[in-house]
JSON list of C-alpha atoms in Angstrom, two decimals:
[
{"chain": "I", "resi": 26, "resn": "MET", "atom": "CA", "xyz": [-4.01, -16.07, 15.87]},
{"chain": "I", "resi": 27, "resn": "VAL", "atom": "CA", "xyz": [-3.02, -14.24, 12.67]},
{"chain": "I", "resi": 28, "resn": "ILE", "atom": "CA", "xyz": [-2.08, -10.75, 12.63]},
{"chain": "I", "resi": 29, "resn": "GLU", "atom": "CA", "xyz": [-1.90, -8.98, 10.15]},
{"chain": "I", "resi": 30, "resn": "HIS", "atom": "CA", "xyz": [1.09, -6.57, 9.01]},
{"chain": "I", "resi": 31, "resn": "PRO", "atom": "CA", "xyz": [-1.16, -2.85, 7.98]},
{"chain": "I", "resi": 32, "resn": "LYS", "atom": "CA", "xyz": [1.19, -2.66, 4.87]},
{"chain": "I", "resi": 33, "resn": "ALA", "atom": "CA", "xyz": [0.49, -6.52, 3.83]},
{"chain": "I", "resi": 34, "resn": "VAL", "atom": "CA", "xyz": [-3.29, -5.67, 4.03]},
{"chain": "I", "resi": 35, "resn": "ALA", "atom": "CA", "xyz": [-2.77, -2.32, 1.86]},
{"chain": "I", "resi": 36, "resn": "LEU", "atom": "CA", "xyz": [-0.96, -3.80, -0.63]},
{"chain": "I", "resi": 37, "resn": "THR", "atom": "CA", "xyz": [-3.52, -6.67, -0.92]},
{"chain": "I", "resi": 38, "resn": "ARG", "atom": "CA", "xyz": [-6.33, -4.44, -1.46]},
{"chain": "I", "resi": 39, "resn": "PHE", "atom": "CA", "xyz": [-4.24, -2.11, -3.17]},
{"chain": "I", "resi": 40, "resn": "PHE", "atom": "CA", "xyz": [-3.99, -5.77, -5.83]},
{"chain": "I", "resi": 41, "resn": "GLN", "atom": "CA", "xyz": [-7.38, -6.51, -5.46]},
{"chain": "I", "resi": 42, "resn": "ARG", "atom": "CA", "xyz": [-8.60, -2.53, -6.42]},
{"chain": "I", "resi": 43, "resn": "LEU", "atom": "CA", "xyz": [-6.30, -2.82, -9.30]},
{"chain": "I", "resi": 44, "resn": "ALA", "atom": "CA", "xyz": [-7.70, -6.43, -10.60]},
{"chain": "I", "resi": 45, "resn": "GLU", "atom": "CA", "xyz": [-11.47, -5.00, -10.62]},
{"chain": "I", "resi": 46, "resn": "VAL", "atom": "CA", "xyz": [-10.88, -1.25, -12.25]},
{"chain": "I", "resi": 47, "resn": "LYS", "atom": "CA", "xyz": [-8.20, -3.02, -14.62]},
{"chain": "I", "resi": 48, "resn": "ASP", "atom": "CA", "xyz": [-10.66, -2.65, -17.48]},
{"chain": "I", "resi": 49, "resn": "LEU", "atom": "CA", "xyz": [-11.75, 0.60, -17.38]},
{"chain": "I", "resi": 50, "resn": "PRO", "atom": "CA", "xyz": [-10.59, 3.52, -19.87]},
{"chain": "I", "resi": 51, "resn": "GLU", "atom": "CA", "xyz": [-7.19, 5.60, -18.27]},
{"chain": "I", "resi": 52, "resn": "ASP", "atom": "CA", "xyz": [-9.10, 8.41, -17.20]},
{"chain": "I", "resi": 53, "resn": "GLN", "atom": "CA", "xyz": [-11.58, 6.68, -14.66]},
{"chain": "I", "resi": 54, "resn": "LEU", "atom": "CA", "xyz": [-8.83, 4.61, -13.39]},
{"chain": "I", "resi": 55, "resn": "ARG", "atom": "CA", "xyz": [-6.72, 7.72, -11.72]},
{"chain": "I", "resi": 56, "resn": "GLU", "atom": "CA", "xyz": [-9.22, 8.42, -8.81]},
{"chain": "I", "resi": 57, "resn": "PRO", "atom": "CA", "xyz": [-9.57, 4.23, -7.59]},
{"chain": "I", "resi": 58, "resn": "MET", "atom": "CA", "xyz": [-5.95, 3.98, -7.93]},
{"chain": "I", "resi": 59, "resn": "TRP", "atom": "CA", "xyz": [-4.63, 6.93, -6.25]},
{"chain": "I", "resi": 60, "resn": "ASP", "atom": "CA", "xyz": [-6.89, 5.99, -3.30]},
{"chain": "I", "resi": 61, "resn": "ALA", "atom": "CA", "xyz": [-5.81, 2.55, -3.18]},
{"chain": "I", "resi": 62, "resn": "ALA", "atom": "CA", "xyz": [-1.98, 4.15, -3.79]},
{"chain": "I", "resi": 63, "resn": "SER", "atom": "CA", "xyz": [-2.69, 6.61, -0.92]},
{"chain": "I", "resi": 64, "resn": "GLU", "atom": "CA", "xyz": [-3.78, 3.84, 1.43]},
{"chain": "I", "resi": 65, "resn": "LEU", "atom": "CA", "xyz": [-0.98, 1.96, 0.65]},
{"chain": "I", "resi": 66, "resn": "PHE", "atom": "CA", "xyz": [1.31, 4.84, 1.36]},
{"chain": "I", "resi": 67, "resn": "ASP", "atom": "CA", "xyz": [-0.37, 5.53, 4.10]},
{"chain": "I", "resi": 68, "resn": "ALA", "atom": "CA", "xyz": [0.43, 2.06, 6.17]},
{"chain": "I", "resi": 69, "resn": "GLY", "atom": "CA", "xyz": [4.07, 2.09, 5.12]},
{"chain": "I", "resi": 70, "resn": "HIS", "atom": "CA", "xyz": [4.42, 5.44, 7.09]},
{"chain": "I", "resi": 71, "resn": "ASP", "atom": "CA", "xyz": [2.38, 3.76, 10.17]},
{"chain": "I", "resi": 72, "resn": "SER", "atom": "CA", "xyz": [4.20, 0.70, 9.60]},
{"chain": "I", "resi": 73, "resn": "ALA", "atom": "CA", "xyz": [7.88, 3.00, 10.11]},
{"chain": "I", "resi": 74, "resn": "ARG", "atom": "CA", "xyz": [6.43, 4.71, 12.88]},
{"chain": "I", "resi": 75, "resn": "GLU", "atom": "CA", "xyz": [5.20, 1.58, 14.77]},
{"chain": "I", "resi": 76, "resn": "PHE", "atom": "CA", "xyz": [8.74, -0.45, 13.93]},
{"chain": "I", "resi": 77, "resn": "PRO", "atom": "CA", "xyz": [11.46, 2.36, 14.05]},
{"chain": "I", "resi": 78, "resn": "GLY", "atom": "CA", "xyz": [14.64, 0.03, 13.99]},
{"chain": "I", "resi": 79, "resn": "LEU", "atom": "CA", "xyz": [13.68, -1.37, 10.33]},
{"chain": "I", "resi": 80, "resn": "ARG", "atom": "CA", "xyz": [14.59, 0.09, 7.27]},
{"chain": "I", "resi": 81, "resn": "ALA", "atom": "CA", "xyz": [13.44, -0.87, 3.48]},
{"chain": "I", "resi": 82, "resn": "VAL", "atom": "CA", "xyz": [17.25, -0.10, 2.76]},
{"chain": "I", "resi": 83, "resn": "PRO", "atom": "CA", "xyz": [19.85, -0.49, 4.94]},
{"chain": "I", "resi": 84, "resn": "ASP", "atom": "CA", "xyz": [22.16, 2.95, 5.49]},
{"chain": "I", "resi": 85, "resn": "ARG", "atom": "CA", "xyz": [25.41, 2.93, 3.55]},
{"chain": "I", "resi": 86, "resn": "PRO", "atom": "CA", "xyz": [28.52, 3.50, 5.30]}
]
């Protein structure tokens, strides 16, 4: 059984979405990429709640 981390899934979707829209004009890129970035951001917050002891950057002394 494979359990996929929500942040990894969101990151994969972000890059898939980027590949789908890469040839669109800039004014048409904003909405789909904003949605993908928001999903990635939300997944990061969900991970922080799920694993409160993990930090991306260690505390400085």
